[in-house]
Every structure is written in C-alpha cells, then in structure tokens.
Tab-separated table of C-alpha atoms in Angstrom:
chain	number	residue	atom	x	y	z
A	208	MET	CA	17.987	22.841	-18.437
A	209	SER	CA	17.560	22.351	-14.715
A	210	THR	CA	18.980	24.916	-12.317
A	211	LYS	CA	18.161	22.734	-9.320
A	212	PRO	CA	21.052	21.267	-7.337
A	213	LYS	CA	22.013	17.821	-8.593
A	214	ILE	CA	22.526	14.801	-6.398
A	215	ALA	CA	23.728	11.266	-6.985
A	216	ILE	CA	22.481	8.271	-5.049
A	217	PHE	CA	24.653	5.199	-4.538
A	218	ALA	CA	22.833	1.915	-3.886
A	219	SER	CA	23.587	-1.796	-4.115
A	220	GLY	CA	20.258	-3.544	-3.728
A	221	TYR	CA	16.526	-3.157	-3.599
A	222	GLY	CA	16.538	0.631	-3.671
A	223	SER	CA	13.631	1.647	-1.443
A	224	ASN	CA	15.469	4.756	-0.226
A	225	PHE	CA	16.614	5.565	-3.768
A	226	GLU	CA	13.012	5.357	-4.937
A	227	ALA	CA	11.678	7.493	-2.065
A	228	ILE	CA	14.254	10.229	-2.712
A	229	ALA	CA	13.834	10.115	-6.499
A	230	ARG	CA	10.040	10.334	-6.260
A	231	ALA	CA	10.300	13.237	-3.797
A	232	ALA	CA	12.569	15.042	-6.280
A	233	LYS	CA	10.250	14.327	-9.232
A	234	SER	CA	7.200	15.566	-7.305
A	235	GLY	CA	8.943	18.788	-6.279
A	236	GLU	CA	8.914	17.942	-2.577
A	237	LEU	CA	12.702	17.881	-2.786
A	238	GLU	CA	14.096	20.797	-4.747
A	239	CYS	CA	16.849	18.905	-6.494
A	240	GLU	CA	17.445	16.649	-9.452
A	241	VAL	CA	18.561	13.073	-8.976
A	242	ALA	CA	21.112	13.205	-11.768
A	243	LEU	CA	22.707	9.796	-11.319
A	244	LEU	CA	22.378	6.388	-9.721
A	245	VAL	CA	25.677	4.650	-8.981
A	246	CYS	CA	25.291	0.907	-8.436
A	247	ASP	CA	27.892	-1.809	-7.993
A	248	LYS	CA	25.489	-4.708	-8.628
A	249	PRO	CA	24.314	-4.960	-12.267
A	250	SER	CA	21.369	-7.207	-11.313
A	251	ALA	CA	20.099	-5.007	-8.455
A	252	ARG	CA	16.430	-3.971	-8.513
A	253	VAL	CA	17.449	-0.332	-8.017
A	254	VAL	CA	18.812	-0.258	-11.592
A	255	GLU	CA	15.342	-1.130	-12.921
A	256	VAL	CA	13.739	1.529	-10.708
A	257	ALA	CA	16.142	4.177	-12.014
A	258	GLY	CA	15.267	3.194	-15.581
A	259	GLU	CA	11.539	3.411	-14.847
A	260	LEU	CA	12.044	6.902	-13.392
A	261	GLY	CA	14.226	8.063	-16.283
A	262	ILE	CA	17.321	8.509	-14.117
A	263	LYS	CA	20.751	7.872	-15.628
A	264	SER	CA	22.695	5.005	-14.062
A	265	PHE	CA	26.352	4.188	-13.802
A	266	VAL	CA	26.455	0.467	-13.074
A	267	PHE	CA	29.729	-1.327	-12.540
A	268	SER	CA	31.183	-4.518	-11.185
A	269	ALA	CA	34.238	-4.015	-8.973
A	270	ARG	CA	35.877	-7.163	-10.356
A	271	ASP	CA	36.102	-5.487	-13.786
A	272	PHE	CA	38.631	-3.016	-12.375
A	273	SER	CA	42.152	-3.579	-11.110
A	274	SER	CA	41.583	-1.561	-7.915
A	275	LYS	CA	39.153	0.473	-5.856
A	276	ALA	CA	41.036	3.596	-6.950
A	277	GLU	CA	40.372	2.721	-10.600
A	278	TYR	CA	36.617	2.255	-10.280
A	279	GLU	CA	36.300	5.249	-7.968
A	280	ALA	CA	38.107	7.400	-10.563
A	281	ARG	CA	35.481	6.301	-13.095
A	282	ILE	CA	32.708	7.140	-10.602
A	283	VAL	CA	34.198	10.611	-10.034
A	284	GLU	CA	34.236	11.185	-13.817
A	285	GLN	CA	30.516	10.338	-13.916
A	286	LEU	CA	29.738	12.602	-10.944
A	287	VAL	CA	31.627	15.546	-12.440
A	288	ALA	CA	29.996	15.049	-15.854
A	289	ALA	CA	26.560	15.048	-14.185
A	290	GLU	CA	27.466	18.189	-12.162
A	291	VAL	CA	26.650	16.411	-8.894
A	292	GLU	CA	26.874	18.551	-5.771
A	293	LEU	CA	25.864	16.017	-3.114
A	294	VAL	CA	26.421	12.248	-2.960
A	295	CYS	CA	23.877	10.241	-0.955
A	296	LEU	CA	24.718	6.668	-0.016
A	297	ALA	CA	21.549	4.608	0.392
A	298	GLY	CA	22.351	0.963	0.896
A	299	TYR	CA	25.662	1.164	-0.972
A	300	MET	CA	27.549	-1.809	0.393
A	301	ARG	CA	31.099	-0.666	-0.334
A	302	ILE	CA	33.414	1.366	1.838
A	303	VAL	CA	34.204	4.669	0.165
A	304	GLY	CA	37.906	5.048	-0.625
A	305	GLU	CA	40.428	7.842	-0.918
A	306	VAL	CA	39.681	8.780	-4.542
A	307	LEU	CA	35.986	9.440	-3.952
A	308	LEU	CA	36.545	11.022	-0.538
A	309	GLY	CA	39.250	13.279	-1.956
A	310	SER	CA	36.986	14.546	-4.711
A	311	TYR	CA	33.784	14.918	-2.684
A	312	GLU	CA	34.969	15.426	0.898
A	313	GLY	CA	32.235	17.000	2.999
A	314	ARG	CA	29.696	16.286	0.251
A	315	ILE	CA	29.064	12.554	0.818
A	316	ILE	CA	26.413	11.451	3.276
A	317	ASN	CA	25.276	8.000	4.353
A	318	LEU	CA	22.157	6.495	5.811
A	319	HIS	CA	22.735	3.831	8.477
A	320	PRO	CA	19.938	1.694	10.000
A	321	ALA	CA	20.995	2.124	13.631
A	322	LEU	CA	21.648	4.868	16.134
A	323	LEU	CA	25.352	5.438	15.601
A	324	PRO	CA	27.870	5.156	17.098
A	325	SER	CA	26.271	1.856	18.148
A	326	PHE	CA	25.913	-1.098	15.757
A	327	LYS	CA	28.178	-0.145	12.898
A	328	GLY	CA	28.528	-2.377	9.865
A	329	ALA	CA	26.396	-4.286	7.395
A	330	HIS	CA	24.195	-6.173	9.890
A	331	ALA	CA	23.238	-3.320	12.204
A	332	ILE	CA	19.545	-4.150	12.635
A	333	LYS	CA	20.182	-7.842	13.254
A	334	ASP	CA	23.032	-7.033	15.656
A	335	ALA	CA	20.874	-4.577	17.620
A	336	LEU	CA	17.979	-7.058	17.796
A	337	GLU	CA	20.270	-9.843	19.024
A	338	TYR	CA	21.748	-7.506	21.627
A	339	GLY	CA	18.242	-6.865	22.951
A	340	VAL	CA	17.986	-3.107	22.465
A	341	LYS	CA	14.565	-1.536	22.899
A	342	VAL	CA	15.310	1.645	20.936
A	343	PHE	CA	16.236	1.308	17.266
A	344	GLY	CA	16.543	3.987	14.646
A	345	ALA	CA	18.373	5.522	11.740
A	346	THR	CA	21.336	7.864	11.414
A	347	ILE	CA	22.500	10.099	8.595
A	348	HIS	CA	26.140	11.104	8.787
A	349	TYR	CA	28.929	12.564	6.721
A	350	VAL	CA	31.206	9.916	5.257
A	351	ASP	CA	34.851	9.875	6.229
A	352	GLU	CA	37.580	7.237	6.084
A	353	THR	CA	36.142	5.264	9.026
A	354	LEU	CA	33.415	2.609	8.879
A	355	ASP	CA	30.095	4.298	9.640
A	356	GLY	CA	32.049	7.191	11.103
A	357	GLY	CA	31.869	10.846	10.275
A	358	LYS	CA	29.916	13.618	11.919
A	359	ILE	CA	26.286	12.781	12.604
A	360	ILE	CA	23.806	15.031	10.799
A	361	ALA	CA	20.446	13.576	11.879
A	362	GLN	CA	19.011	10.686	13.856
A	363	GLN	CA	15.578	9.361	14.628
A	364	ALA	CA	14.759	6.717	17.202
A	365	ILE	CA	11.885	4.258	17.380
A	366	ALA	CA	10.872	2.013	20.243
A	367	TYR	CA	10.470	-1.685	19.518
A	368	GLU	CA	10.239	-4.525	22.007
A	369	GLY	CA	9.527	-7.447	19.693
A	370	ASP	CA	11.885	-9.998	18.212
A	371	ASP	CA	10.882	-10.051	14.534
A	372	LEU	CA	13.743	-8.899	12.301
A	373	ASP	CA	11.469	-8.258	9.284
A	374	GLU	CA	9.032	-6.211	11.362
A	375	VAL	CA	11.665	-3.942	12.926
A	376	THR	CA	13.445	-3.614	9.564
A	377	GLN	CA	10.224	-2.342	7.949
A	378	MET	CA	9.714	0.113	10.819
A	379	ILE	CA	13.249	1.436	10.375
A	380	HIS	CA	12.823	1.737	6.587
A	381	ALA	CA	9.717	3.875	7.122
A	382	VAL	CA	11.741	6.207	9.354
A	383	GLU	CA	14.713	6.245	6.949
A	384	HIS	CA	12.727	7.473	3.945
A	385	ARG	CA	11.356	10.536	5.725
A	386	LEU	CA	14.576	11.294	7.610
A	387	TYR	CA	16.717	11.133	4.470
A	388	ILE	CA	14.416	13.390	2.445
A	389	ASP	CA	14.221	15.958	5.268
A	390	THR	CA	17.996	15.891	5.732
A	391	ILE	CA	18.712	16.362	2.025
A	392	LYS	CA	16.321	19.348	2.024
A	393	LYS	CA	18.242	20.949	4.887
A	394	LEU	CA	21.646	20.306	3.341
A	395	LEU	CA	20.641	21.759	-0.015
A	396	LYS	CA	19.208	24.867	1.630
A	397	PRO	CA	21.812	25.877	4.209
A	398	GLU	CA	20.883	28.573	6.719
A	399	LYS	CA	22.002	32.046	5.805
C-alpha cells in the first residue's frame, strides 16, 4: 500500500500533461501517486494513456447526468474513494462547479496556456497570437468560482515573435510539462 500523497488529474483530450505528470510519478521524480484520471470525453486519447500506465479512470459524459451538481457529486465520490489530496486540472474543458469546489476548495489547481490574468478562456494561445504578443507562457493557479481566476501559484514566460500557432503551442506545452511537475512537487512538500 502506497503512503505517497495521491493526486487526481482531470483532462478532456490528448493528455500530454497527464502523461508527463504520470510518468514523473511512476519514475519517482514526483513523490506522489496518480490515483485517478477524471475525463469527460469517453473517446479522448488520455483514457488510453491512463490504461497503458495502469491508472484508474473515471470517464463520464455530462449528458448522461441531469445536472453539473449530479456528475460532480459522482466525481467527488471517486476522489474520496481514491483518497485524493490534490486535484490537478490539465486540459479539462469544463468549468468546475460548486459541488467540486465545496469538497476540494484550496486543493484544486489548473494549468492555463497563457500568462494570466491575460487571455483567459479556451483559446488563450490563439487569442494571444492574434493580439500580437511577443511573450507567451503558462500559469498554474488555484481554481475558484471564476473563469481562469484564483490565486496564481507559478508562471513561466517564453519569448516568441513568429506567427505559427502550432509552433508556439508546442513551445508552451514544453514549458507546461516542467512547470506543472515542479509546482506539484512544491505543493506536496510545503515549507515547514
């Protein structure tokens, strides 16, 4: 039985950050256990990755529930059963509601592909590129009831002066993986 802290990762798509965190945990670089993947898209690649890595998944479709409160109550049951201490959103494309926030307040963090408070929302990289910014980056913040709000925990900037969305997206993903792993390490080992 593991005595390491347990985390859950929420993702909706490809799962590159999920995979980076899970592999860091399996290798011992991160001293935690990824106890659960929560995914709202049954066909998402991240579900396959979790299976390959032997990580339990809770996969749901929001339309199978009568409300956000109902599916979030089911998620909370899964988190409690898995003894999850920290929830890490990594490309989870749903706004967290009252049920989940009430149960895990102060223990839910999110990765956002922009330097918040600028460029909130689902198309942050594209929006920043179209605006013409020359400094991109990633932010990790606590989740609260606001869209991409909550206290900022960590940020990392990168300079980019091109106009290729795929290129800058890949650069940001490379930053995200390292930043998220380092931030989780710090949060699981608070200063004494």
